[in-house]
Tab-separated table of C-alpha atoms and ligand atoms in Angstrom:
chain	number	residue	atom	x	y	z
F	1183	MET	CA	-0.039	-0.162	0.061
F	1184	VAL	CA	2.736	2.240	0.800
F	1185	ARG	CA	4.579	1.425	-2.255
F	1186	ALA	CA	1.604	2.078	-4.219
F	1187	MET	CA	1.238	5.387	-3.032
F	1188	LYS	CA	4.794	6.261	-3.384
F	1189	TYR	CA	4.626	5.127	-7.116
F	1190	GLY	CA	1.422	7.182	-7.674
F	1191	VAL	CA	3.151	10.258	-5.946
F	1192	GLN	CA	6.218	9.846	-8.114
F	1193	PHE	CA	4.344	9.675	-11.239
F	1194	VAL	CA	2.270	12.639	-10.144
F	1195	LEU	CA	5.402	14.437	-9.318
F	1196	LEU	CA	6.852	13.692	-12.876
F	1197	CYS	CA	3.850	15.062	-14.597
F	1198	LEU	CA	3.629	18.176	-12.305
F	1199	VAL	CA	7.171	18.903	-13.093
F	1200	PHE	CA	6.615	18.609	-16.794
F	1201	MET	CA	3.487	20.895	-16.479
F	1202	VAL	CA	4.978	23.300	-14.278
F	1203	ILE	CA	7.635	23.847	-16.733
F	1204	ALA	CA	5.004	24.358	-19.532
F	1205	SER	CA	3.028	26.809	-17.483
F	1206	ALA	CA	6.057	28.822	-16.442
F	1207	GLN	CA	6.631	29.274	-20.106
F	1208	SER	CA	3.196	30.444	-20.826
F	1209	ALA	CA	3.047	32.462	-17.926
F	1210	GLY	CA	6.333	34.200	-18.756
F	1211	GLY	CA	4.299	34.973	-22.254
F	1212	ASN	CA	1.509	36.287	-20.080
F	1213	ALA	CA	3.595	38.375	-17.831
F	1214	ALA	CA	5.624	40.147	-20.634
F	1215	PRO	CA	4.775	43.772	-21.381
F	1216	THR	CA	2.607	43.938	-24.326
F	1217	PRO	CA	5.156	44.285	-27.165
F	1218	ALA	CA	5.477	48.066	-29.019
F	1219	VAL	CA	3.120	47.344	-31.883
F	1220	THR	CA	3.727	49.638	-34.750
F	1221	ASP	CA	0.148	49.820	-36.105
F	1222	GLN	CA	-1.731	53.092	-36.011
F	1223	HIS	CA	-3.610	52.480	-32.978
F	1224	ALA	CA	-0.615	51.747	-30.646
F	1225	THR	CA	1.262	54.734	-31.448
F	1226	SER	CA	-1.502	57.303	-30.523
F	1227	ALA	CA	-2.817	56.071	-27.079
F	1228	PRO	CA	-0.802	53.708	-25.140
F	1229	PHE	CA	-2.947	51.197	-23.386
F	1230	ASP	CA	-1.684	49.959	-19.982
F	1231	VAL	CA	-2.928	46.329	-19.895
F	1232	ASN	CA	-2.047	45.952	-16.048
F	1233	ALA	CA	-3.727	49.287	-14.929
F	1234	ALA	CA	-6.809	48.270	-17.042
F	1235	VAL	CA	-6.890	44.656	-15.258
F	1236	ASP	CA	-6.360	46.392	-11.780
F	1237	ALA	CA	-9.190	48.990	-12.617
F	1238	TYR	CA	-11.561	45.616	-13.241
F	1239	LEU	CA	-10.540	43.895	-10.254
F	1240	ALA	CA	-11.272	46.852	-8.239
F	1241	LYS	CA	-14.798	46.611	-9.092
F	1242	MET	CA	-15.347	43.797	-6.861
F	1243	PRO	CA	-15.780	45.241	-3.237
F	1244	PRO	CA	-13.184	43.750	-0.733
F	1245	SER	CA	-16.055	42.148	1.265
F	1246	GLU	CA	-17.342	40.269	-1.920
F	1247	ARG	CA	-13.885	39.191	-2.626
F	1248	ALA	CA	-13.235	37.769	0.715
F	1249	ARG	CA	-16.301	35.924	0.496
F	1250	SER	CA	-15.505	34.399	-2.587
F	1251	ASN	CA	-12.003	33.568	-1.584
F	1252	ALA	CA	-13.337	31.801	1.536
F	1253	TYR	CA	-15.788	29.803	-0.510
F	1254	PHE	CA	-13.108	28.785	-3.167
F	1255	GLU	CA	-10.342	27.974	-0.503
F	1256	GLY	CA	-12.868	25.839	1.364
F	1257	GLY	CA	-13.274	24.006	-1.865
F	1258	TYR	CA	-9.807	22.923	-1.704
F	1259	TRP	CA	-10.511	21.065	1.629
F	1260	LEU	CA	-13.563	19.595	0.464
F	1261	LEU	CA	-11.632	17.905	-2.303
F	1262	LEU	CA	-9.558	16.248	0.339
F	1263	TRP	CA	-12.562	15.264	2.873
F	1264	ASP	CA	-14.346	13.982	-0.297
F	1265	PHE	CA	-11.604	11.749	-0.934
F	1266	LEU	CA	-11.121	10.757	2.452
F	1267	SER	CA	-14.579	10.095	3.064
F	1268	THR	CA	-14.875	7.845	-0.147
F	1269	VAL	CA	-11.733	5.736	0.992
F	1270	VAL	CA	-13.316	5.279	4.654
F	1271	VAL	CA	-16.673	4.267	3.191
F	1272	MET	CA	-15.093	1.628	0.739
F	1273	TRP	CA	-13.059	0.084	3.576
F	1274	LEU	CA	-16.128	0.002	5.866
F	1275	LEU	CA	-18.028	-2.025	3.323
F	1276	LEU	CA	-15.019	-4.301	2.729
F	1277	LYS	CA	-13.740	-4.620	6.139
F	1278	PHE	CA	-17.532	-5.378	7.603
F	1279	ARG	CA	-18.146	-7.599	4.744
F	1280	TRP	CA	-21.264	-5.493	3.540
F	1281	SER	CA	-20.038	-5.941	0.158
F	1282	MET	CA	-20.034	-9.635	0.338
F	1283	ARG	CA	-23.503	-9.700	1.539
F	1284	MET	CA	-24.732	-7.279	-1.250
F	1285	ARG	CA	-23.329	-9.928	-3.442
F	1286	ASP	CA	-24.913	-12.734	-2.048
F	1287	LEU	CA	-28.204	-11.187	-1.836
F	1288	ALA	CA	-28.209	-10.330	-5.542
F	1289	GLU	CA	-27.114	-14.044	-6.317
F	1290	ARG	CA	-29.880	-15.251	-4.088
F	1291	LEU	CA	-32.587	-12.995	-6.200
F	1292	THR	CA	-31.399	-13.954	-9.851
F	1293	ARG	CA	-28.844	-16.487	-11.627
F	1294	PHE	CA	-28.409	-14.197	-14.620
F	1295	ARG	CA	-25.063	-12.602	-14.139
F	1296	PRO	CA	-25.316	-9.371	-15.588
F	1297	LEU	CA	-28.612	-8.817	-13.782
F	1298	GLN	CA	-26.729	-9.736	-10.401
F	1299	THR	CA	-24.114	-7.259	-11.231
F	1300	ALA	CA	-26.938	-4.487	-11.533
F	1301	LEU	CA	-28.825	-5.609	-8.371
F	1302	TYR	CA	-25.517	-5.460	-6.554
F	1303	TRP	CA	-24.687	-1.785	-7.986
F	1304	VAL	CA	-28.258	-0.678	-7.058
F	1305	GLN	CA	-27.606	-1.611	-3.303
F	1306	PHE	CA	-24.049	-0.261	-3.294
F	1307	ILE	CA	-24.990	3.029	-4.549
F	1308	THR	CA	-27.923	3.347	-1.882
F	1309	VAL	CA	-25.793	2.595	0.769
F	1310	VAL	CA	-22.748	4.701	-0.126
F	1311	SER	CA	-25.350	7.675	-0.525
F	1312	VAL	CA	-26.836	7.201	2.924
F	1313	LEU	CA	-23.331	6.914	4.476
F	1314	THR	CA	-22.004	10.014	2.637
F	1315	PHE	CA	-25.110	11.934	2.840
F	1316	PRO	CA	-23.969	14.263	5.870
F	1317	LEU	CA	-21.096	15.545	3.779
F	1318	THR	CA	-23.202	15.981	0.638
F	1319	VAL	CA	-25.926	18.020	2.501
F	1320	TYR	CA	-23.335	20.236	4.108
F	1321	GLU	CA	-21.389	20.426	0.851
F	1322	GLY	CA	-24.269	20.982	-1.511
F	1323	TYR	CA	-26.806	22.574	0.682
F	1324	PHE	CA	-25.753	24.307	4.121
F	1325	ARG	CA	-22.287	25.464	2.848
F	1326	GLU	CA	-23.873	26.914	-0.481
F	1327	HIS	CA	-26.510	28.738	1.473
F	1328	LYS	CA	-23.951	30.140	3.903
F	1329	TYR	CA	-22.391	31.775	0.888
F	1330	GLY	CA	-25.666	32.769	-0.761
F	1331	LEU	CA	-24.945	30.506	-3.724
F	1332	LEU	CA	-28.111	28.294	-3.340
F	1333	ASN	CA	-31.902	29.465	-4.453
F	1334	GLN	CA	-33.251	26.254	-3.279
F	1335	ILE	CA	-34.931	25.354	-0.093
F	1336	PHE	CA	-34.520	21.845	1.149
F	1337	GLY	CA	-37.483	19.865	-0.640
F	1338	PRO	CA	-36.565	20.831	-4.198
F	1339	TRP	CA	-32.741	20.389	-3.529
F	1340	PHE	CA	-33.372	16.960	-2.258
F	1341	ARG	CA	-35.791	15.901	-5.092
F	1342	ASP	CA	-32.705	16.984	-7.400
F	1343	GLN	CA	-30.194	14.811	-5.586
F	1344	PHE	CA	-32.642	11.887	-5.637
F	1345	VAL	CA	-33.010	12.533	-9.458
F	1346	MET	CA	-29.203	12.422	-9.573
F	1347	LEU	CA	-29.073	9.287	-7.889
F	1348	ALA	CA	-31.762	7.632	-10.182
F	1349	VAL	CA	-29.719	8.636	-13.093
F	1350	ASN	CA	-26.340	7.657	-11.373
F	1351	ALA	CA	-28.273	4.258	-10.668
F	1352	VAL	CA	-29.142	3.561	-14.304
F	1353	LEU	CA	-25.944	4.833	-16.032
F	1354	GLY	CA	-23.450	3.256	-13.469
F	1355	GLY	CA	-25.299	0.263	-13.963
F	1356	VAL	CA	-25.088	-0.052	-17.661
F	1357	LEU	CA	-21.383	0.719	-17.352
F	1358	LEU	CA	-20.786	-1.895	-14.588
F	1359	VAL	CA	-22.598	-4.707	-16.268
F	1360	LEU	CA	-20.360	-3.827	-19.321
F	1361	LEU	CA	-17.132	-3.632	-17.442
F	1362	PHE	CA	-17.807	-7.101	-15.314
F	1363	GLY	CA	-18.648	-8.702	-18.747
F	1364	LEU	CA	-15.210	-7.638	-19.966
F	1365	VAL	CA	-13.502	-8.841	-16.814
F	1366	ARG	CA	-14.998	-12.320	-17.058
F	1367	ARG	CA	-14.208	-12.733	-20.914
F	1368	LEU	CA	-10.871	-11.175	-21.099
F	1369	GLY	CA	-9.287	-11.789	-17.383
F	1370	ASN	CA	-5.729	-10.176	-16.968
F	1371	ASN	CA	-6.150	-8.007	-20.357
F	1372	TRP	CA	-9.557	-6.569	-19.283
F	1373	TRP	CA	-8.252	-3.079	-18.367
F	1374	VAL	CA	-7.189	-2.170	-22.002
F	1375	TRP	CA	-10.707	-2.799	-23.291
F	1376	GLY	CA	-12.214	-1.602	-19.878
F	1377	ALA	CA	-10.930	1.699	-20.429
F	1378	THR	CA	-11.888	1.960	-24.034
F	1379	ALA	CA	-15.482	0.912	-23.155
F	1380	THR	CA	-15.497	3.594	-20.361
F	1381	ILE	CA	-14.305	5.994	-22.808
F	1382	PHE	CA	-17.059	5.388	-25.324
F	1383	PHE	CA	-19.641	5.301	-22.460
F	1384	LEU	CA	-18.690	8.715	-21.536
F	1385	ALA	CA	-18.939	9.986	-24.959
F	1386	LEU	CA	-22.408	8.335	-25.498
F	1387	VAL	CA	-23.590	10.190	-22.019
F	1388	ILE	CA	-22.021	13.684	-23.261
F	1389	LEU	CA	-24.175	13.270	-26.362
F	1390	ILE	CA	-27.551	12.357	-24.969
F	1391	ALA	CA	-27.271	14.472	-21.746
F	1392	PRO	CA	-28.574	17.869	-23.369
F	1393	VAL	CA	-31.577	16.039	-24.455
F	1394	TYR	CA	-32.281	13.387	-22.079
F	1395	ILE	CA	-30.588	14.265	-18.714
F	1396	PHE	CA	-30.447	18.220	-18.381
F	1397	PRO	CA	-34.352	18.705	-18.774
F	1398	LEU	CA	-34.816	16.497	-15.547
F	1399	PHE	CA	-33.269	19.214	-13.481
F	1400	ASN	CA	-34.239	22.364	-15.670
F	1401	LYS	CA	-36.908	23.679	-17.873
F	1402	TYR	CA	-35.666	24.526	-21.559
F	1403	THR	CA	-37.816	26.825	-23.586
F	1404	LYS	CA	-37.163	28.394	-26.941
F	1405	LEU	CA	-35.793	32.062	-26.376
F	1406	GLN	CA	-38.269	34.496	-28.041
F	1407	ASP	CA	-36.653	37.832	-27.558
F	1408	SER	CA	-35.206	38.733	-31.003
F	1409	ARG	CA	-32.990	41.321	-29.508
F	1410	ILE	CA	-30.992	38.644	-27.969
F	1411	LYS	CA	-31.680	35.880	-30.205
F	1412	ASP	CA	-30.803	37.251	-33.521
F	1413	PRO	CA	-27.125	38.424	-32.487
F	1414	ILE	CA	-26.515	35.056	-31.120
F	1415	LEU	CA	-27.793	33.128	-34.241
F	1416	SER	CA	-25.856	35.483	-36.388
F	1417	MET	CA	-22.809	34.640	-34.597
F	1418	ALA	CA	-23.417	30.987	-34.646
F	1419	ARG	CA	-23.973	31.366	-38.623
F	1420	ALA	CA	-21.031	33.340	-38.918
F	1421	ASN	CA	-18.927	30.475	-37.057
F	1422	GLY	CA	-20.481	27.547	-39.042
F	1423	ILE	CA	-22.603	26.287	-36.322
F	1424	PRO	CA	-25.869	25.056	-37.791
F	1425	ALA	CA	-28.299	26.205	-35.117
F	1426	THR	CA	-31.857	27.327	-35.838
F	1427	ASP	CA	-32.954	28.056	-32.189
F	1428	VAL	CA	-31.543	29.452	-29.001
F	1429	TYR	CA	-32.812	27.629	-25.713
F	1430	GLU	CA	-33.346	29.536	-22.606
F	1431	PHE	CA	-33.073	27.457	-19.243
F	1432	ASP	CA	-34.405	28.118	-15.652
F	1433	ALA	CA	-30.968	27.964	-13.738
F	1434	SER	CA	-32.296	30.506	-11.339
F	1435	ARG	CA	-34.085	27.600	-9.620
F	1436	GLN	CA	-30.818	26.404	-8.172
F	1437	SER	CA	-28.725	29.444	-8.060
F	1438	ASP	CA	-27.807	32.953	-9.503
F	1439	ARG	CA	-24.567	31.765	-11.381
F	1440	VAL	CA	-24.374	32.677	-14.919
F	1441	SER	CA	-23.656	29.976	-17.449
F	1442	ALA	CA	-24.357	28.829	-21.098
F	1443	ASN	CA	-23.467	26.138	-23.510
F	1444	VAL	CA	-23.655	24.858	-26.998
F	1445	SER	CA	-24.175	21.000	-26.899
F	1446	GLY	CA	-24.551	17.908	-28.890
F	1447	PHE	CA	-24.425	17.606	-32.626
F	1448	ALA	CA	-26.242	16.715	-35.714
F	1449	GLY	CA	-29.924	16.115	-34.431
F	1450	THR	CA	-29.080	16.957	-30.832
F	1451	LEU	CA	-27.255	20.492	-31.556
F	1452	ARG	CA	-28.340	23.034	-29.377
F	1453	ILE	CA	-27.279	26.488	-27.879
F	1454	SER	CA	-28.436	27.255	-24.507
F	1455	LEU	CA	-27.951	30.018	-22.102
F	1456	ASN	CA	-29.532	30.308	-18.743
F	1457	ASP	CA	-31.906	32.604	-17.462
F	1458	ASN	CA	-29.347	34.390	-15.015
F	1459	LEU	CA	-27.229	35.433	-18.016
F	1460	LEU	CA	-30.443	36.808	-19.636
F	1461	ASN	CA	-31.432	38.719	-16.545
F	1462	ARG	CA	-28.030	40.073	-15.003
F	1463	CYS	CA	-25.970	40.363	-18.207
F	1464	THR	CA	-25.839	43.112	-20.965
F	1465	LEU	CA	-26.038	42.241	-24.658
F	1466	PRO	CA	-22.174	42.522	-25.145
F	1467	GLU	CA	-21.811	40.185	-22.004
F	1468	ILE	CA	-24.088	37.718	-23.337
F	1469	GLU	CA	-22.381	37.729	-26.732
F	1470	THR	CA	-18.847	37.276	-25.210
F	1471	THR	CA	-20.247	34.213	-23.257
F	1472	MET	CA	-21.746	32.767	-26.265
F	1473	GLY	CA	-18.574	33.455	-28.089
F	1474	HIS	CA	-16.840	31.323	-25.648
F	1475	GLU	CA	-19.291	28.653	-25.648
F	1476	MET	CA	-19.277	28.613	-29.639
F	1477	GLY	CA	-15.467	28.194	-29.282
F	1478	HIS	CA	-15.706	24.821	-27.327
F	1479	TYR	CA	-17.882	23.682	-30.247
F	1480	VAL	CA	-15.832	24.878	-33.202
F	1481	LEU	CA	-12.471	23.961	-31.540
F	1482	ASN	CA	-14.074	20.523	-31.086
F	1483	HIS	CA	-13.211	20.343	-27.372
F	1484	ALA	CA	-15.594	17.518	-26.517
F	1485	ASN	CA	-13.879	15.338	-28.841
F	1486	LYS	CA	-10.342	16.611	-27.807
F	1487	SER	CA	-11.181	16.213	-23.913
F	1488	LEU	CA	-12.245	12.581	-24.508
F	1489	VAL	CA	-8.779	11.795	-26.341
F	1490	MET	CA	-6.975	13.495	-23.397
F	1491	PHE	CA	-9.173	12.193	-20.630
F	1492	GLY	CA	-9.088	8.791	-22.482
F	1493	VAL	CA	-5.076	8.701	-22.005
F	1494	VAL	CA	-5.777	9.492	-18.094
F	1495	VAL	CA	-8.483	6.724	-17.918
F	1496	VAL	CA	-6.345	4.184	-19.634
F	1497	ILE	CA	-3.323	4.807	-17.205
F	1498	GLY	CA	-6.045	4.727	-14.360
F	1499	PHE	CA	-7.158	1.327	-15.329
F	1500	ALA	CA	-3.904	0.119	-15.690
F	1501	PHE	CA	-3.199	1.208	-12.318
F	1502	LEU	CA	-6.723	-0.130	-10.988
F	1503	ASN	CA	-5.920	-3.613	-12.366
F	1504	TRP	CA	-2.593	-3.809	-10.285
F	1505	PHE	CA	-4.501	-2.157	-7.061
F	1506	ILE	CA	-7.223	-4.703	-7.449
F	1507	LYS	CA	-4.839	-7.565	-7.675
F	1508	MET	CA	-2.549	-6.285	-4.854
F	1509	GLY	CA	-5.575	-5.781	-2.458
F	1510	LEU	CA	-7.126	-9.054	-3.037
F	1511	ALA	CA	-3.765	-10.873	-2.584
F	1512	ARG	CA	-3.622	-9.632	0.845
F	1513	TRP	CA	-7.207	-9.286	2.085
F	1514	GLY	CA	-9.507	-10.952	-0.452
F	1515	GLU	CA	-10.254	-13.833	1.557
F	1516	LEU	CA	-10.741	-11.846	4.662
F	1517	TRP	CA	-13.310	-9.623	2.567
F	1518	GLY	CA	-15.055	-12.619	1.201
F	1519	ILE	CA	-14.099	-11.712	-2.362
F	1520	ARG	CA	-13.682	-14.470	-4.850
F	1521	GLY	CA	-11.534	-12.674	-7.135
F	1522	MET	CA	-11.364	-10.003	-10.043
F	1523	THR	CA	-14.680	-11.248	-11.465
F	1524	ASP	CA	-16.710	-10.986	-8.440
F	1525	VAL	CA	-18.665	-7.867	-8.190
F	1526	ALA	CA	-17.966	-7.614	-4.551
F	1527	VAL	CA	-14.745	-6.096	-5.391
F	1528	LEU	CA	-16.350	-3.183	-6.456
F	1529	PRO	CA	-15.550	-0.879	-3.090
F	1530	LEU	CA	-11.773	-1.681	-3.644
F	1531	ALA	CA	-11.971	-0.671	-7.245
F	1532	VAL	CA	-13.574	2.707	-6.323
F	1533	MET	CA	-10.806	3.147	-3.714
F	1534	GLY	CA	-8.291	2.593	-6.123
F	1535	LEU	CA	-9.908	5.181	-8.749
F	1536	SER	CA	-10.546	7.605	-5.835
F	1537	VAL	CA	-6.594	7.486	-5.040
F	1538	TYR	CA	-5.599	7.684	-8.792
F	1539	PHE	CA	-7.826	10.746	-9.567
F	1540	PHE	CA	-7.095	12.507	-6.323
F	1541	LEU	CA	-3.518	12.394	-7.204
F	1542	MET	CA	-4.302	13.295	-10.796
F	1543	THR	CA	-6.164	16.531	-9.910
F	1544	PRO	CA	-3.594	18.951	-11.360
F	1545	VAL	CA	-3.595	17.045	-14.457
F	1546	THR	CA	-7.476	16.854	-15.185
F	1547	ASN	CA	-7.742	20.336	-14.180
F	1548	THR	CA	-4.994	21.518	-16.651
F	1549	ILE	CA	-6.538	19.532	-19.405
F	1550	SER	CA	-9.693	21.422	-18.737
F	1551	ARG	CA	-8.311	24.805	-17.915
F	1552	THR	CA	-6.241	24.964	-21.106
F	1553	MET	CA	-9.497	24.364	-23.222
F	1554	GLU	CA	-11.241	26.978	-21.260
F	1555	PHE	CA	-8.602	29.602	-21.894
F	1556	GLU	CA	-8.772	28.529	-25.727
F	1557	ALA	CA	-12.566	29.188	-25.611
F	1558	ASP	CA	-11.877	32.515	-24.005
F	1559	MET	CA	-9.652	33.503	-26.909
F	1560	TYR	CA	-12.208	32.269	-29.347
F	1561	GLY	CA	-14.965	34.367	-27.616
F	1562	LEU	CA	-12.848	37.331	-27.605
F	1563	ASN	CA	-12.130	37.052	-31.417
F	1564	SER	CA	-15.588	36.251	-32.365
F	1565	ALA	CA	-17.840	38.691	-30.110
F	1566	ARG	CA	-15.265	41.378	-29.910
F	1567	GLN	CA	-16.282	42.638	-26.382
F	1568	PRO	CA	-13.275	42.564	-24.213
F	1569	ASP	CA	-14.931	44.819	-21.652
F	1570	GLY	CA	-18.106	42.726	-21.726
F	1571	GLU	CA	-15.844	39.750	-21.007
F	1572	ALA	CA	-13.970	41.306	-18.279
F	1573	ASN	CA	-17.491	41.899	-16.452
F	1574	VAL	CA	-18.496	38.279	-16.922
F	1575	ASP	CA	-15.303	37.024	-15.566
F	1576	LEU	CA	-15.978	39.291	-12.364
F	1577	LEU	CA	-19.388	37.849	-12.235
F	1578	LEU	CA	-17.845	34.323	-12.302
F	1579	GLY	CA	-15.588	35.585	-9.381
F	1580	GLU	CA	-18.602	35.200	-7.001
F	1581	TYR	CA	-17.773	31.552	-6.542
F	1582	ARG	CA	-14.223	31.425	-8.163
F	1583	LYS	CA	-11.227	32.919	-6.405
F	1584	MET	CA	-10.258	36.076	-8.477
F	1585	ASP	CA	-6.412	36.306	-7.976
F	1586	PRO	CA	-4.890	33.002	-6.805
F	1587	GLY	CA	-0.964	32.376	-6.903
F	1588	PRO	CA	0.397	30.705	-10.059
F	1589	VAL	CA	0.848	27.241	-8.556
F	1590	GLU	CA	-2.480	27.371	-6.896
F	1591	GLU	CA	-4.047	28.241	-10.179
F	1592	PHE	CA	-2.256	25.548	-11.885
F	1593	ILE	CA	-3.019	22.731	-9.226
F	1594	LEU	CA	-6.768	23.745	-8.296
F	1595	PHE	CA	-8.415	25.610	-11.026
F	1596	ASP	CA	-10.374	23.784	-13.901
F	1597	HIS	CA	-11.121	27.095	-15.312
F	1598	PRO	CA	-8.491	30.147	-15.626
F	1599	SER	CA	-8.750	32.652	-12.520
F	1600	GLY	CA	-10.531	35.883	-13.211
F	1601	ARG	CA	-7.039	37.754	-13.263
F	1602	THR	CA	-5.960	35.408	-15.872
F	1603	ARG	CA	-9.127	35.958	-17.913
F	1604	ILE	CA	-9.386	39.530	-17.548
F	1605	THR	CA	-5.605	40.010	-18.345
F	1606	ALA	CA	-6.281	38.423	-21.626
F	1607	ALA	CA	-9.244	40.500	-22.294
F	1608	MET	CA	-7.259	43.585	-21.588
F	1609	ARG	CA	-4.397	42.341	-23.692
F	1610	TRP	CA	-6.654	41.789	-26.735
F	1611	LYS	CA	-8.389	45.216	-26.001
F	1612	ALA	CA	-4.918	46.752	-26.452
F	1613	GLU	CA	-4.469	45.738	-29.686
F	1614	HIS	CA	-8.339	46.471	-30.728
F	1615	PRO	CA	-8.863	49.979	-29.180
F	1616	ASP	CA	-12.084	50.647	-31.328
F	1617	THR	CA	-13.887	47.710	-29.321
F	1618	ALA	CA	-13.328	49.793	-26.036
F	1619	SER	CA	-17.018	50.033	-24.189
F	1620	PRO	CA	-16.874	52.863	-21.487
F	1621	GLU	CA	-20.381	51.827	-20.528
F	1622	GLU	CA	-19.274	48.221	-19.965
F	1623	LEU	CA	-16.264	49.394	-17.895
F	1624	ALA	CA	-18.518	51.894	-15.732
F	1625	ARG	CA	-21.268	49.270	-15.260
F	1626	PRO	CA	-21.603	48.516	-11.562
F	1627	LEU	CA	-21.722	44.595	-10.931
F	1628	PHE	CA	-22.016	44.290	-7.123
F	1629	ASP	CA	-24.161	45.916	-4.812
F	1630	THR	CA	-22.334	47.357	-1.947
F	1631	HIS	CA	-23.854	46.365	1.123
Q	3093	LIG	ZN1	-16.087	27.120	-20.974
């Protein structure tokens, strides 16, 4: 076990070193002063990027910034508590042979193996949800209320949790039946095909989610207001996105967070924006947000992230194969697990994957953050609203720390920080002075109370 941790840590350290070098190089590029541009704009009115960034950051009152920092930094600890609670719960299931008993019950109910796997999964996910419920309710309900980030009272919140559990029970059940089928058929080589199957399964979920899963939590309606709809559809046409409608969804049910997305393809393609974005933002702010989302679509981020996360998953499954074998060799009999093909091994597998993905946090965050930055650049170039962009970045600062240290941002941020994003916007504005918007710069975003 100690050796396992050491190898895992070594591997992640290697990744870290590699990525810190990469980020240092790009950070160096970021921090460099804007080169003296010799076009007609730059010579007449020099634009101080750093001063412009500071002016935007100063729009957020110190009390608001302190609240946002406390919320986001608390999230770092939750990452640790979530990981530890998963490991402890999995250990309980093994140590007290609950996992073995759940398998025995599933075997008594049916002789059909895939159905045994599914029945085990339903018991497993129910027990785990109950055991981790105190942490879930603190994290998702009380803490969100404490920071003013949740609009739901307990009833509707609990309903959403329950629906999510049902979705996980169905999707997880399908995946698990598939994976244990592969383990039983392929033996030691299961992990290569297991990882491949998992990646294809994830792709399928991403494809169907906008149409079949998201509507379980929010109501989607066609946006009627042509003052918003027409410019968005015009941008979509200009960027080669074949959409004919824009959808609005009632995210204010859950929170005041602004958000939008472009999802699916062919028959399921849709541009959606949430009602908070519509109610809280100006047209330039909506346009720059949609430009960002269209960037994800045009730059093909869904498929690229499947390939990149796919590599992480393949390595993870190789680690998992080794982790399970090691665990079973030592404690398998004690836990009443017959071997790799026995579904009762699941808690050990979940424990292994938790260790792996906890250690891989900087890697997965960097994959995501890099693509988010690309989408930001795409949004700036397509919407041409650097001041609108800076305002949206400030609004996102309600729940994401605005100004972290570089190492903190590298390890813990799955999106660029507010400062990084506003810096990018102001650097873009410096080269396109004609796009400057004094109205956006002057617009107050936070009530000062
Ligand atoms: Zn994004």
